[in-house]
Amino acid sequence: MSEKFYKTSSLEMFEKSEQGSSDISEILGGAIAVKKMFVDNAGSFHNLIHDMNFPNVSLNAYLSDIMDRSFATLKNYQSTSESLKDLSEKFYKTSSLEMFEKSEQGSSDISEILGGAIARFARFDDPSKALFEALKSDNIKKGLKEFKIADVTKDMFNPKSKEFKDIDIYDFTHYLLMVNREPNENNPTLKRLIEAVKDMQKRERERE
């Protein structure tokens, strides 16, 4: 996808967000942060989509939805912890699994979580730089290894282990939820949300 696509999509989202809002200043702040973050990183998203180190992430199928979800997260929540708490309560355990099994909701669900994960960067001091660093191929590999999501080679003693080239959109979402955090961070809300992502991944594989 081209840089023009990202600029157009972000600007359209920005313009739509201004209509009918009772709190224009708050909406503008969130829209500007998201718009700038995505536009500044158009090249990074393009490179990641075509990065053969991660051929199964298929990020291009989710980008438009992710931008909308990122903006909605900033609009509706005052903090990252609030948005993650709501996401974990919505998707954790049986209710989300039943919904996921009975419908084609999977893509929308993971887009919502991924949008929430990316929205977190808009609250950083330098959102564009933070997201840029998170999307760099070498940093993704480093994070995947650090958070025990994947590694250069499979662990012969762990049948569930995977190589970098095997990760999918669910693993990438897991990575984005964890990046710039301590690997052993004690955060029950985050832990539940990551478990929900793993459950979605499992159900998706069962459907294939």
Coordinates of C-alpha atoms in Angstrom, one line a residue:
M1 CA 0.0 0.0 0.0
S2 CA 1.2 3.5 -0.8
E3 CA 1.8 6.5 1.4
K4 CA -1.0 8.2 -0.4
F5 CA -3.4 5.6 0.9
Y6 CA -2.4 6.3 4.5
K7 CA -2.6 10.0 4.1
T8 CA -6.0 9.8 2.5
S9 CA -7.4 7.4 5.0
S10 CA -6.1 9.3 8.0
L11 CA -7.4 12.7 6.7
E12 CA -10.8 11.3 5.9
M13 CA -11.0 9.8 9.5
F14 CA -9.8 13.2 10.8
E15 CA -12.5 15.1 8.9
K16 CA -15.3 12.8 9.9
S17 CA -14.3 12.9 13.5
E18 CA -15.0 16.6 13.8
Q19 CA -18.7 16.3 12.8
G20 CA -21.3 16.3 15.6
S21 CA -18.9 16.3 18.5
S22 CA -19.7 18.0 21.8
D23 CA -16.0 18.1 22.8
I24 CA -14.1 19.3 19.7
S25 CA -10.9 20.0 21.5
E26 CA -10.6 16.5 22.8
I27 CA -11.6 15.0 19.5
L28 CA -9.1 17.2 17.6
G29 CA -6.3 16.2 20.0
G30 CA -6.9 12.5 19.5
A31 CA -7.4 12.8 15.7
I32 CA -4.3 14.8 15.2
A33 CA -2.2 12.3 17.3
V34 CA -3.5 9.3 15.3
K35 CA -3.4 11.0 11.9
K36 CA 0.2 12.2 12.4
M37 CA 1.3 8.8 13.8
F38 CA 0.0 6.9 10.9
V39 CA 1.1 9.4 8.2
D40 CA 4.6 9.7 9.7
N41 CA 4.9 5.9 9.7
A42 CA 3.4 5.2 6.3
G43 CA 6.7 3.9 5.1
S44 CA 7.2 1.7 8.2
F45 CA 3.8 0.1 7.6
H46 CA 4.6 -0.4 4.0
N47 CA 7.9 -2.1 4.8
L48 CA 6.3 -4.3 7.4
I49 CA 3.6 -5.5 5.0
H50 CA 6.3 -6.5 2.5
D51 CA 8.8 -7.8 5.1
M52 CA 9.5 -11.4 4.2
N53 CA 10.7 -12.1 7.8
F54 CA 7.0 -12.0 8.8
P55 CA 5.1 -13.2 5.7
N56 CA 2.0 -14.3 7.6
V57 CA 1.2 -11.1 9.5
S58 CA -1.0 -9.8 6.6
L59 CA -1.3 -6.4 8.2
N60 CA -2.7 -4.8 5.0
A61 CA -6.0 -6.5 5.6
Y62 CA -6.5 -4.7 8.9
L63 CA -5.0 -1.2 8.4
S64 CA -8.1 0.9 7.7
D65 CA -10.0 -0.7 10.6
I66 CA -7.0 -0.3 12.9
M67 CA -6.8 3.4 12.2
D68 CA -10.5 3.9 13.0
R69 CA -10.1 1.7 16.2
S70 CA -7.0 3.7 17.3
F71 CA -8.9 7.0 17.0
A72 CA -11.9 5.6 18.8
T73 CA -9.8 4.4 21.7
L74 CA -8.3 7.8 22.2
K75 CA -11.7 9.5 21.8
N76 CA -13.4 7.2 24.4
Y77 CA -10.8 6.6 27.0
Q78 CA -8.7 8.9 29.2
S79 CA -5.9 6.4 29.6
T80 CA -4.4 3.2 28.2
S81 CA -5.2 1.3 31.3
E82 CA -8.9 2.1 30.9
S83 CA -9.1 1.0 27.3
L84 CA -7.2 -2.2 28.0
K85 CA -9.4 -3.0 30.9
D86 CA -12.5 -2.7 28.8
L87 CA -11.0 -4.8 26.0
S88 CA -10.0 -7.5 28.4
E89 CA -13.5 -7.6 29.9
K90 CA -15.1 -7.7 26.5
F91 CA -12.9 -10.5 25.0
Y92 CA -11.6 -12.6 27.9
K93 CA -12.9 -16.2 28.2
T94 CA -16.2 -17.8 27.3
S95 CA -18.3 -14.9 26.0
S96 CA -15.8 -13.9 23.4
L97 CA -15.1 -17.5 22.4
E98 CA -18.7 -18.2 21.9
M99 CA -19.2 -15.1 19.8
F100 CA -16.0 -15.9 17.8
E101 CA -17.2 -19.4 17.1
K102 CA -20.7 -18.4 15.9
S103 CA -19.8 -15.6 13.6
E104 CA -17.2 -14.0 11.3
Q105 CA -16.3 -11.6 14.0
G106 CA -12.7 -12.7 14.3
S107 CA -11.1 -10.1 12.1
S108 CA -13.1 -7.3 13.6
D109 CA -12.2 -8.4 17.1
I110 CA -8.5 -8.6 16.5
S111 CA -8.6 -5.2 14.7
E112 CA -10.2 -3.7 17.8
I113 CA -7.5 -5.0 20.1
L114 CA -4.7 -4.1 17.6
G115 CA -6.2 -0.6 17.3
G116 CA -6.1 -0.3 21.1
A117 CA -2.5 -1.5 21.2
I118 CA -1.4 1.1 18.6
A119 CA -3.4 3.9 20.3
R120 CA -1.2 3.5 23.3
F121 CA 1.7 5.0 21.2
A122 CA -0.3 8.2 20.7
R123 CA 0.0 8.9 24.5
F124 CA 3.8 8.8 24.4
D125 CA 5.9 12.0 24.4
D126 CA 6.9 11.3 20.7
P127 CA 4.2 9.0 19.3
S128 CA 5.5 8.8 15.7
K129 CA 9.0 7.9 16.9
A130 CA 7.7 5.3 19.4
L131 CA 5.6 3.6 16.8
F132 CA 8.5 3.8 14.3
E133 CA 10.8 2.0 16.6
A134 CA 8.1 -0.6 17.4
L135 CA 7.6 -1.3 13.7
K136 CA 11.3 -1.8 12.8
S137 CA 12.0 -5.3 11.7
D138 CA 15.0 -5.8 14.0
N139 CA 13.0 -4.5 17.0
I140 CA 10.1 -6.8 16.2
K141 CA 12.4 -9.7 16.3
K142 CA 14.0 -8.6 19.5
G143 CA 10.6 -8.2 21.1
L144 CA 9.2 -11.5 19.8
K145 CA 12.2 -13.2 21.4
E146 CA 12.1 -11.2 24.6
F147 CA 8.4 -11.8 25.2
K148 CA 8.8 -15.5 24.2
I149 CA 6.4 -15.3 21.2
A150 CA 8.9 -16.5 18.6
D151 CA 12.6 -16.9 18.0
V152 CA 15.1 -17.4 15.2
T153 CA 14.6 -21.2 15.4
K154 CA 12.0 -23.4 17.1
D155 CA 12.7 -24.8 20.5
M156 CA 13.1 -28.5 20.0
F157 CA 11.8 -29.1 23.5
N158 CA 8.7 -27.0 23.0
P159 CA 6.3 -28.2 20.3
K160 CA 4.3 -24.9 20.5
S161 CA 7.4 -22.7 19.8
K162 CA 7.6 -20.9 16.4
E163 CA 10.1 -19.1 14.3
F164 CA 9.9 -15.4 13.3
K165 CA 8.5 -16.3 9.9
D166 CA 5.6 -18.2 11.5
I167 CA 4.0 -15.4 13.4
D168 CA 0.6 -14.1 12.4
I169 CA -1.6 -11.1 13.1
Y170 CA -2.4 -12.5 16.6
D171 CA 1.3 -12.9 17.5
F172 CA 2.0 -9.4 16.2
T173 CA -0.9 -8.0 18.3
H174 CA 0.6 -9.8 21.3
Y175 CA 4.0 -8.1 20.5
L176 CA 2.4 -4.6 20.2
L177 CA 0.6 -5.0 23.5
M178 CA 3.9 -5.8 25.2
V179 CA 6.4 -3.6 23.5
N180 CA 8.0 -0.9 25.8
R181 CA 6.9 -2.9 28.8
E182 CA 8.9 -5.2 31.1
P183 CA 8.6 -8.9 30.0
N184 CA 7.4 -9.9 33.5
E185 CA 5.2 -6.9 34.1
N186 CA 2.6 -7.7 36.8
N187 CA -0.5 -6.5 35.0
P188 CA -3.6 -8.8 35.3
T189 CA -5.6 -6.8 32.8
L190 CA -2.9 -7.1 30.2
K191 CA -2.4 -10.7 30.9
R192 CA -6.2 -11.4 30.4
L193 CA -6.2 -9.5 27.1
I194 CA -3.2 -11.5 25.8
E195 CA -4.9 -14.7 26.8
A196 CA -8.0 -13.5 24.8
V197 CA -5.7 -12.9 21.8
K198 CA -4.3 -16.4 22.1
D199 CA -7.8 -17.9 22.4
M200 CA -8.8 -16.0 19.2
Q201 CA -5.7 -17.4 17.4
K202 CA -6.6 -20.9 18.5
R203 CA -10.2 -20.7 17.3
E204 CA -9.0 -19.2 14.0
R205 CA -6.6 -22.2 13.5
E206 CA -9.4 -24.6 14.3
R207 CA -11.5 -23.1 11.6
E208 CA -8.9 -23.4 8.9

